[in-house]
mmCIF file with all atom_site columns, C-alpha atoms in Angstrom:
data_model
loop_
_atom_site.group_PDB
_atom_site.id
_atom_site.type_symbol
_atom_site.label_atom_id
_atom_site.label_alt_id
_atom_site.label_comp_id
_atom_site.label_asym_id
_atom_site.label_entity_id
_atom_site.label_seq_id
_atom_site.pdbx_PDB_ins_code
_atom_site.Cartn_x
_atom_site.Cartn_y
_atom_site.Cartn_z
_atom_site.occupancy
_atom_site.B_iso_or_equiv
_atom_site.pdbx_formal_charge
_atom_site.auth_seq_id
_atom_site.auth_comp_id
_atom_site.auth_asym_id
_atom_site.auth_atom_id
_atom_site.pdbx_PDB_model_num
ATOM 1   C CA . UNK A 1 1   ? 5.992   17.211  -21.408 1.00 45.00 ? 1   UNK A CA 1
ATOM 2   C CA . UNK A 1 2   ? 3.385   19.515  -19.867 1.00 48.00 ? 2   UNK A CA 1
ATOM 3   C CA . UNK A 1 3   ? 0.847   16.688  -20.091 1.00 50.00 ? 3   UNK A CA 1
ATOM 4   C CA . UNK A 1 4   ? 3.166   14.390  -18.091 1.00 49.00 ? 4   UNK A CA 1
ATOM 5   C CA . UNK A 1 5   ? 3.635   17.054  -15.430 1.00 49.00 ? 5   UNK A CA 1
ATOM 6   C CA . UNK A 1 6   ? -0.139  17.477  -15.158 1.00 47.00 ? 6   UNK A CA 1
ATOM 7   C CA . UNK A 1 7   ? -0.583  13.734  -14.697 1.00 48.00 ? 7   UNK A CA 1
ATOM 8   C CA . UNK A 1 8   ? 2.089   13.645  -11.977 1.00 47.00 ? 8   UNK A CA 1
ATOM 9   C CA . UNK A 1 9   ? 0.503   16.609  -10.196 1.00 47.00 ? 9   UNK A CA 1
ATOM 10  C CA . UNK A 1 10  ? -2.938  14.981  -10.438 1.00 48.00 ? 10  UNK A CA 1
ATOM 11  C CA . UNK A 1 11  ? -1.603  11.699  -9.032  1.00 47.00 ? 11  UNK A CA 1
ATOM 12  C CA . UNK A 1 12  ? 0.097   13.520  -6.132  1.00 47.00 ? 12  UNK A CA 1
ATOM 13  C CA . UNK A 1 13  ? -3.091  15.458  -5.391  1.00 48.00 ? 13  UNK A CA 1
ATOM 14  C CA . UNK A 1 14  ? -5.240  12.311  -5.437  1.00 48.00 ? 14  UNK A CA 1
ATOM 15  C CA . UNK A 1 15  ? -2.721  10.478  -3.233  1.00 47.00 ? 15  UNK A CA 1
ATOM 16  C CA . UNK A 1 16  ? -2.707  13.300  -0.680  1.00 48.00 ? 16  UNK A CA 1
ATOM 17  C CA . UNK A 1 17  ? -6.519  13.446  -0.789  1.00 48.00 ? 17  UNK A CA 1
ATOM 18  C CA . UNK A 1 18  ? -6.700  9.708   -0.081  1.00 50.00 ? 18  UNK A CA 1
ATOM 19  C CA . UNK A 1 19  ? -4.279  10.098  2.826   1.00 49.00 ? 19  UNK A CA 1
ATOM 20  C CA . UNK A 1 20  ? -6.380  12.974  4.147   1.00 47.00 ? 20  UNK A CA 1
ATOM 21  C CA . UNK A 1 21  ? -9.499  10.798  4.048   1.00 47.00 ? 21  UNK A CA 1
ATOM 22  C CA . UNK A 1 22  ? -7.740  8.082   6.019   1.00 47.00 ? 22  UNK A CA 1
ATOM 23  C CA . UNK A 1 23  ? -6.527  10.566  8.617   1.00 68.00 ? 23  UNK A CA 1
ATOM 24  C CA . UNK A 1 24  ? -9.994  12.076  8.996   1.00 69.00 ? 24  UNK A CA 1
ATOM 25  C CA . UNK A 1 25  ? -11.658 8.670   9.030   1.00 74.00 ? 25  UNK A CA 1
ATOM 26  C CA . UNK A 1 26  ? -9.869  7.350   12.099  1.00 76.00 ? 26  UNK A CA 1
ATOM 27  C CA . UNK A 1 27  ? -10.855 10.209  14.413  1.00 78.00 ? 27  UNK A CA 1
ATOM 28  C CA . UNK A 1 28  ? -14.406 10.093  13.039  1.00 79.00 ? 28  UNK A CA 1
ATOM 29  C CA . UNK A 1 29  ? -14.715 6.375   13.844  1.00 80.00 ? 29  UNK A CA 1
ATOM 30  C CA . UNK A 1 30  ? -13.153 7.015   17.254  1.00 82.00 ? 30  UNK A CA 1
ATOM 31  C CA . UNK A 1 31  ? -15.664 9.800   17.903  1.00 83.00 ? 31  UNK A CA 1
ATOM 32  C CA . UNK A 1 32  ? -18.636 7.642   16.849  1.00 83.00 ? 32  UNK A CA 1
ATOM 33  C CA . UNK A 1 33  ? -17.479 4.752   19.037  1.00 82.00 ? 33  UNK A CA 1
ATOM 34  C CA . UNK A 1 34  ? -16.895 7.131   21.930  1.00 84.00 ? 34  UNK A CA 1
ATOM 35  C CA . UNK A 1 35  ? -20.357 8.611   21.486  1.00 84.00 ? 35  UNK A CA 1
ATOM 36  C CA . UNK A 1 36  ? -21.912 5.149   21.620  1.00 82.00 ? 36  UNK A CA 1
ATOM 37  C CA . UNK A 1 37  ? -19.916 4.263   24.738  1.00 81.00 ? 37  UNK A CA 1
ATOM 38  C CA . UNK A 1 38  ? -20.915 7.559   26.361  1.00 81.00 ? 38  UNK A CA 1
ATOM 39  C CA . UNK A 1 39  ? -24.574 6.981   25.520  1.00 82.00 ? 39  UNK A CA 1
ATOM 40  C CA . UNK A 1 40  ? -24.471 3.457   26.887  1.00 79.00 ? 40  UNK A CA 1
ATOM 41  C CA . UNK A 1 41  ? -22.663 4.353   30.105  1.00 77.00 ? 41  UNK A CA 1
ATOM 42  C CA . UNK A 1 42  ? -23.969 7.854   30.897  1.00 77.00 ? 42  UNK A CA 1
ATOM 43  C CA . UNK A 1 43  ? -27.549 7.990   29.632  1.00 77.00 ? 43  UNK A CA 1
ATOM 44  C CA . UNK A 1 44  ? -28.554 4.393   30.102  1.00 79.00 ? 44  UNK A CA 1
ATOM 45  C CA . UNK A 1 45  ? -26.703 4.199   33.407  1.00 77.00 ? 45  UNK A CA 1
ATOM 46  C CA . UNK A 1 46  ? -25.073 0.901   32.476  1.00 77.00 ? 46  UNK A CA 1
ATOM 47  C CA . UNK A 1 47  ? -21.652 -0.237  33.576  1.00 76.00 ? 47  UNK A CA 1
ATOM 48  C CA . UNK A 1 48  ? -18.626 -0.783  31.384  1.00 74.00 ? 48  UNK A CA 1
ATOM 49  C CA . UNK A 1 49  ? -18.980 -4.551  31.906  1.00 76.00 ? 49  UNK A CA 1
ATOM 50  C CA . UNK A 1 50  ? -22.528 -4.350  30.556  1.00 79.00 ? 50  UNK A CA 1
ATOM 51  C CA . UNK A 1 51  ? -21.245 -2.445  27.521  1.00 77.00 ? 51  UNK A CA 1
ATOM 52  C CA . UNK A 1 52  ? -18.576 -5.052  26.766  1.00 79.00 ? 52  UNK A CA 1
ATOM 53  C CA . UNK A 1 53  ? -21.039 -7.913  27.101  1.00 82.00 ? 53  UNK A CA 1
ATOM 54  C CA . UNK A 1 54  ? -23.598 -6.134  24.870  1.00 80.00 ? 54  UNK A CA 1
ATOM 55  C CA . UNK A 1 55  ? -20.954 -5.518  22.200  1.00 81.00 ? 55  UNK A CA 1
ATOM 56  C CA . UNK A 1 56  ? -19.837 -9.159  22.305  1.00 81.00 ? 56  UNK A CA 1
ATOM 57  C CA . UNK A 1 57  ? -23.462 -10.359 22.056  1.00 84.00 ? 57  UNK A CA 1
ATOM 58  C CA . UNK A 1 58  ? -24.088 -8.158  19.006  1.00 81.00 ? 58  UNK A CA 1
ATOM 59  C CA . UNK A 1 59  ? -20.847 -9.317  17.344  1.00 80.00 ? 59  UNK A CA 1
ATOM 60  C CA . UNK A 1 60  ? -21.574 -12.973 18.060  1.00 80.00 ? 60  UNK A CA 1
ATOM 61  C CA . UNK A 1 61  ? -25.140 -12.761 16.735  1.00 81.00 ? 61  UNK A CA 1
ATOM 62  C CA . UNK A 1 62  ? -24.050 -10.835 13.639  1.00 81.00 ? 62  UNK A CA 1
ATOM 63  C CA . UNK A 1 63  ? -21.319 -13.337 12.830  1.00 78.00 ? 63  UNK A CA 1
ATOM 64  C CA . UNK A 1 64  ? -23.684 -16.264 13.400  1.00 80.00 ? 64  UNK A CA 1
ATOM 65  C CA . UNK A 1 65  ? -26.306 -14.764 11.090  1.00 83.00 ? 65  UNK A CA 1
ATOM 66  C CA . UNK A 1 66  ? -23.704 -14.050 8.412   1.00 80.00 ? 66  UNK A CA 1
ATOM 67  C CA . UNK A 1 67  ? -22.310 -17.584 8.768   1.00 77.00 ? 67  UNK A CA 1
ATOM 68  C CA . UNK A 1 68  ? -25.749 -19.126 8.330   1.00 81.00 ? 68  UNK A CA 1
ATOM 69  C CA . UNK A 1 69  ? -26.470 -16.837 5.382   1.00 82.00 ? 69  UNK A CA 1
ATOM 70  C CA . UNK A 1 70  ? -23.185 -17.773 3.694   1.00 81.00 ? 70  UNK A CA 1
ATOM 71  C CA . UNK A 1 71  ? -23.851 -21.470 4.309   1.00 80.00 ? 71  UNK A CA 1
ATOM 72  C CA . UNK A 1 72  ? -27.364 -21.205 2.813   1.00 84.00 ? 72  UNK A CA 1
ATOM 73  C CA . UNK A 1 73  ? -25.993 -19.430 -0.275  1.00 85.00 ? 73  UNK A CA 1
ATOM 74  C CA . UNK A 1 74  ? -23.086 -21.916 -0.612  1.00 82.00 ? 74  UNK A CA 1
ATOM 75  C CA . UNK A 1 75  ? -20.499 -19.147 -0.180  1.00 78.00 ? 75  UNK A CA 1
ATOM 76  C CA . UNK A 1 76  ? -17.305 -19.904 1.677   1.00 75.00 ? 76  UNK A CA 1
ATOM 77  C CA . UNK A 1 77  ? -16.719 -17.798 4.780   1.00 67.00 ? 77  UNK A CA 1
ATOM 78  C CA . UNK A 1 78  ? -14.239 -15.061 3.812   1.00 63.00 ? 78  UNK A CA 1
ATOM 79  C CA . UNK A 1 79  ? -12.461 -14.922 7.172   1.00 65.00 ? 79  UNK A CA 1
ATOM 80  C CA . UNK A 1 80  ? -11.986 -17.761 9.601   1.00 63.00 ? 80  UNK A CA 1
ATOM 81  C CA . UNK A 1 81  ? -12.589 -16.479 13.161  1.00 60.00 ? 81  UNK A CA 1
ATOM 82  C CA . UNK A 1 82  ? -10.117 -19.051 14.476  1.00 62.00 ? 82  UNK A CA 1
ATOM 83  C CA . UNK A 1 83  ? -7.339  -17.111 12.711  1.00 66.00 ? 83  UNK A CA 1
ATOM 84  C CA . UNK A 1 84  ? -8.132  -13.875 14.592  1.00 69.00 ? 84  UNK A CA 1
ATOM 85  C CA . UNK A 1 85  ? -5.113  -13.700 16.834  1.00 76.00 ? 85  UNK A CA 1
ATOM 86  C CA . UNK A 1 86  ? -2.746  -10.884 17.619  1.00 78.00 ? 86  UNK A CA 1
ATOM 87  C CA . UNK A 1 87  ? 0.947   -11.469 17.175  1.00 82.00 ? 87  UNK A CA 1
ATOM 88  C CA . UNK A 1 88  ? 3.343   -11.849 20.069  1.00 86.00 ? 88  UNK A CA 1
ATOM 89  C CA . UNK A 1 89  ? 5.043   -8.573  19.109  1.00 90.00 ? 89  UNK A CA 1
ATOM 90  C CA . UNK A 1 90  ? 1.741   -6.692  19.251  1.00 87.00 ? 90  UNK A CA 1
ATOM 91  C CA . UNK A 1 91  ? 0.915   -8.178  22.651  1.00 87.00 ? 91  UNK A CA 1
ATOM 92  C CA . UNK A 1 92  ? 4.391   -7.289  23.955  1.00 91.00 ? 92  UNK A CA 1
ATOM 93  C CA . UNK A 1 93  ? 4.052   -3.722  22.624  1.00 92.00 ? 93  UNK A CA 1
ATOM 94  C CA . UNK A 1 94  ? 0.678   -3.237  24.331  1.00 89.00 ? 94  UNK A CA 1
ATOM 95  C CA . UNK A 1 95  ? 1.934   -4.586  27.659  1.00 92.00 ? 95  UNK A CA 1
ATOM 96  C CA . UNK A 1 96  ? 5.156   -2.546  27.432  1.00 93.00 ? 96  UNK A CA 1
ATOM 97  C CA . UNK A 1 97  ? 3.188   0.652   26.760  1.00 90.00 ? 97  UNK A CA 1
ATOM 98  C CA . UNK A 1 98  ? 0.931   -0.034  29.726  1.00 90.00 ? 98  UNK A CA 1
ATOM 99  C CA . UNK A 1 99  ? 3.908   -0.840  31.969  1.00 93.00 ? 99  UNK A CA 1
ATOM 100 C CA . UNK A 1 100 ? 5.729   2.339   30.891  1.00 94.00 ? 100 UNK A CA 1
ATOM 101 C CA . UNK A 1 101 ? 2.674   4.474   31.631  1.00 90.00 ? 101 UNK A CA 1
ATOM 102 C CA . UNK A 1 102 ? 2.162   2.971   35.078  1.00 91.00 ? 102 UNK A CA 1
ATOM 103 C CA . UNK A 1 103 ? 5.893   3.180   35.817  1.00 92.00 ? 103 UNK A CA 1
ATOM 104 C CA . UNK A 1 104 ? 6.088   6.828   34.782  1.00 91.00 ? 104 UNK A CA 1
ATOM 105 C CA . UNK A 1 105 ? 3.093   7.747   36.940  1.00 88.00 ? 105 UNK A CA 1
ATOM 106 C CA . UNK A 1 106 ? 4.572   5.836   39.876  1.00 90.00 ? 106 UNK A CA 1
ATOM 107 C CA . UNK A 1 107 ? 7.938   7.553   39.561  1.00 89.00 ? 107 UNK A CA 1
ATOM 108 C CA . UNK A 1 108 ? 6.346   11.022  39.362  1.00 86.00 ? 108 UNK A CA 1
ATOM 109 C CA . UNK A 1 109 ? 4.284   10.313  42.469  1.00 85.00 ? 109 UNK A CA 1
ATOM 110 C CA . UNK A 1 110 ? 7.331   8.925   44.286  1.00 87.00 ? 110 UNK A CA 1
ATOM 111 C CA . UNK A 1 111 ? 9.434   12.029  43.539  1.00 85.00 ? 111 UNK A CA 1
ATOM 112 C CA . UNK A 1 112 ? 6.535   14.313  44.493  1.00 84.00 ? 112 UNK A CA 1
ATOM 113 C CA . UNK A 1 113 ? 5.980   12.417  47.766  1.00 84.00 ? 113 UNK A CA 1
ATOM 114 C CA . UNK A 1 114 ? 9.617   12.744  48.844  1.00 84.00 ? 114 UNK A CA 1
ATOM 115 C CA . UNK A 1 115 ? 9.372   16.531  48.704  1.00 80.00 ? 115 UNK A CA 1
ATOM 116 C CA . UNK A 1 116 ? 12.718  17.057  46.957  1.00 82.00 ? 116 UNK A CA 1
ATOM 117 C CA . UNK A 1 117 ? 11.127  18.738  43.946  1.00 84.00 ? 117 UNK A CA 1
ATOM 118 C CA . UNK A 1 118 ? 8.720   21.368  45.254  1.00 86.00 ? 118 UNK A CA 1
ATOM 119 C CA . UNK A 1 119 ? 7.518   22.461  41.800  1.00 89.00 ? 119 UNK A CA 1
ATOM 120 C CA . UNK A 1 120 ? 6.616   18.901  40.882  1.00 86.00 ? 120 UNK A CA 1
ATOM 121 C CA . UNK A 1 121 ? 4.847   18.498  44.222  1.00 87.00 ? 121 UNK A CA 1
ATOM 122 C CA . UNK A 1 122 ? 2.754   21.632  43.608  1.00 87.00 ? 122 UNK A CA 1
ATOM 123 C CA . UNK A 1 123 ? 1.945   20.518  40.044  1.00 88.00 ? 123 UNK A CA 1
ATOM 124 C CA . UNK A 1 124 ? 0.822   17.063  41.240  1.00 86.00 ? 124 UNK A CA 1
ATOM 125 C CA . UNK A 1 125 ? -1.283  18.476  44.084  1.00 86.00 ? 125 UNK A CA 1
ATOM 126 C CA . UNK A 1 126 ? -2.866  21.064  41.765  1.00 89.00 ? 126 UNK A CA 1
ATOM 127 C CA . UNK A 1 127 ? -3.622  18.452  39.109  1.00 86.00 ? 127 UNK A CA 1
ATOM 128 C CA . UNK A 1 128 ? -5.125  16.029  41.626  1.00 84.00 ? 128 UNK A CA 1
ATOM 129 C CA . UNK A 1 129 ? -7.200  18.813  43.180  1.00 85.00 ? 129 UNK A CA 1
ATOM 130 C CA . UNK A 1 130 ? -8.423  19.896  39.742  1.00 86.00 ? 130 UNK A CA 1
ATOM 131 C CA . UNK A 1 131 ? -9.366  16.302  38.866  1.00 79.00 ? 131 UNK A CA 1
ATOM 132 C CA . UNK A 1 132 ? -11.134 15.940  42.207  1.00 81.00 ? 132 UNK A CA 1
ATOM 133 C CA . UNK A 1 133 ? -13.150 19.133  41.643  1.00 82.00 ? 133 UNK A CA 1
ATOM 134 C CA . UNK A 1 134 ? -13.932 18.076  38.074  1.00 80.00 ? 134 UNK A CA 1
ATOM 135 C CA . UNK A 1 135 ? -15.074 14.676  39.352  1.00 75.00 ? 135 UNK A CA 1
ATOM 136 C CA . UNK A 1 136 ? -17.511 16.341  41.737  1.00 80.00 ? 136 UNK A CA 1
ATOM 137 C CA . UNK A 1 137 ? -18.981 18.481  38.951  1.00 82.00 ? 137 UNK A CA 1
ATOM 138 C CA . UNK A 1 138 ? -19.344 15.876  36.193  1.00 80.00 ? 138 UNK A CA 1
ATOM 139 C CA . UNK A 1 139 ? -19.490 12.111  35.922  1.00 76.00 ? 139 UNK A CA 1
ATOM 140 C CA . UNK A 1 140 ? -16.479 10.099  34.808  1.00 74.00 ? 140 UNK A CA 1
ATOM 141 C CA . UNK A 1 141 ? -18.178 9.176   31.543  1.00 75.00 ? 141 UNK A CA 1
ATOM 142 C CA . UNK A 1 142 ? -18.802 12.849  30.748  1.00 80.00 ? 142 UNK A CA 1
ATOM 143 C CA . UNK A 1 143 ? -15.180 13.767  31.437  1.00 80.00 ? 143 UNK A CA 1
ATOM 144 C CA . UNK A 1 144 ? -13.892 10.860  29.356  1.00 80.00 ? 144 UNK A CA 1
ATOM 145 C CA . UNK A 1 145 ? -16.217 11.801  26.481  1.00 82.00 ? 145 UNK A CA 1
ATOM 146 C CA . UNK A 1 146 ? -15.136 15.451  26.621  1.00 84.00 ? 146 UNK A CA 1
ATOM 147 C CA . UNK A 1 147 ? -11.504 14.315  26.508  1.00 83.00 ? 147 UNK A CA 1
ATOM 148 C CA . UNK A 1 148 ? -12.268 12.085  23.533  1.00 83.00 ? 148 UNK A CA 1
ATOM 149 C CA . UNK A 1 149 ? -13.933 14.990  21.700  1.00 83.00 ? 149 UNK A CA 1
ATOM 150 C CA . UNK A 1 150 ? -10.906 17.212  22.334  1.00 85.00 ? 150 UNK A CA 1
ATOM 151 C CA . UNK A 1 151 ? -8.585  14.434  21.134  1.00 83.00 ? 151 UNK A CA 1
ATOM 152 C CA . UNK A 1 152 ? -10.613 13.993  17.934  1.00 81.00 ? 152 UNK A CA 1
ATOM 153 C CA . UNK A 1 153 ? -10.599 17.746  17.311  1.00 82.00 ? 153 UNK A CA 1
ATOM 154 C CA . UNK A 1 154 ? -6.822  17.684  17.731  1.00 82.00 ? 154 UNK A CA 1
ATOM 155 C CA . UNK A 1 155 ? -6.546  14.832  15.188  1.00 80.00 ? 155 UNK A CA 1
ATOM 156 C CA . UNK A 1 156 ? -8.834  16.682  12.748  1.00 78.00 ? 156 UNK A CA 1
ATOM 157 C CA . UNK A 1 157 ? -6.800  19.862  13.121  1.00 77.00 ? 157 UNK A CA 1
ATOM 158 C CA . UNK A 1 158 ? -3.538  17.988  12.699  1.00 75.00 ? 158 UNK A CA 1
ATOM 159 C CA . UNK A 1 159 ? -4.683  16.370  9.458   1.00 74.00 ? 159 UNK A CA 1
ATOM 160 C CA . UNK A 1 160 ? -6.341  19.488  8.075   1.00 72.00 ? 160 UNK A CA 1
ATOM 161 C CA . UNK A 1 161 ? -4.406  21.211  5.308   1.00 69.00 ? 161 UNK A CA 1
ATOM 162 C CA . UNK A 1 162 ? -5.785  24.636  6.266   1.00 64.00 ? 162 UNK A CA 1
ATOM 163 C CA . UNK A 1 163 ? -4.481  24.371  9.815   1.00 64.00 ? 163 UNK A CA 1
ATOM 164 C CA . UNK A 1 164 ? -1.085  23.153  8.559   1.00 67.00 ? 164 UNK A CA 1
ATOM 165 C CA . UNK A 1 165 ? -0.836  26.078  6.148   1.00 71.00 ? 165 UNK A CA 1
ATOM 166 C CA . UNK A 1 166 ? -1.764  28.611  8.843   1.00 69.00 ? 166 UNK A CA 1
ATOM 167 C CA . UNK A 1 167 ? 0.723   27.081  11.270  1.00 68.00 ? 167 UNK A CA 1
ATOM 168 C CA . UNK A 1 168 ? 3.504   27.231  8.673   1.00 73.00 ? 168 UNK A CA 1
ATOM 169 C CA . UNK A 1 169 ? 2.682   30.876  7.928   1.00 72.00 ? 169 UNK A CA 1
ATOM 170 C CA . UNK A 1 170 ? 2.792   31.759  11.622  1.00 68.00 ? 170 UNK A CA 1
ATOM 171 C CA . UNK A 1 171 ? 6.125   29.987  12.080  1.00 69.00 ? 171 UNK A CA 1
ATOM 172 C CA . UNK A 1 172 ? 7.537   31.757  9.006   1.00 69.00 ? 172 UNK A CA 1
ATOM 173 C CA . UNK A 1 173 ? 6.436   35.126  10.435  1.00 66.00 ? 173 UNK A CA 1
ATOM 174 C CA . UNK A 1 174 ? 8.114   34.296  13.761  1.00 62.00 ? 174 UNK A CA 1
ATOM 175 C CA . UNK A 1 175 ? 11.309  33.294  11.990  1.00 65.00 ? 175 UNK A CA 1
ATOM 176 C CA . UNK A 1 176 ? 11.364  36.458  9.879   1.00 66.00 ? 176 UNK A CA 1
ATOM 177 C CA . UNK A 1 177 ? 10.621  38.728  12.869  1.00 59.00 ? 177 UNK A CA 1
ATOM 178 C CA . UNK A 1 178 ? 13.308  37.009  14.978  1.00 54.00 ? 178 UNK A CA 1
ATOM 179 C CA . UNK A 1 179 ? 15.984  37.491  12.345  1.00 51.00 ? 179 UNK A CA 1
ATOM 180 C CA . UNK A 1 180 ? 15.432  41.265  12.001  1.00 44.00 ? 180 UNK A CA 1
#
């Protein structure tokens, strides 16, 4: 019986470790891609259009070389590029998310411009002034990269077991001090 419990505990631990690797892997890939975009746009002084075209050239050449290699070795191509399509639901979700974001920003600016909500007006003016000052100090690529780094740190902290344990301890202390 104890042996069965050990196996179950080991399986749960390995499953949570695999989930942790997946959660850490996504922000790491995002950070690497962001670093490459930042390098291309900020240090090389290239535009975003140049970046997209360079990425497509590299992908096209890589796929062509792999295709020729597979054909020479008489190996069937594992994935047909003609089948690379996104579903209609995915396309609708992306467009709906974009429309919601633009609509929310438009409604906030409309309410702030009418002057009915003075707190919202002050928040919008302060935020726009802060973004304007930040834009004068640093380039857009630098600001976007700094935001990406902060986002990745947030994802790492969210998936970290140590941070979760500390946060649960702090919330337990708050709960116990509030009840007394």
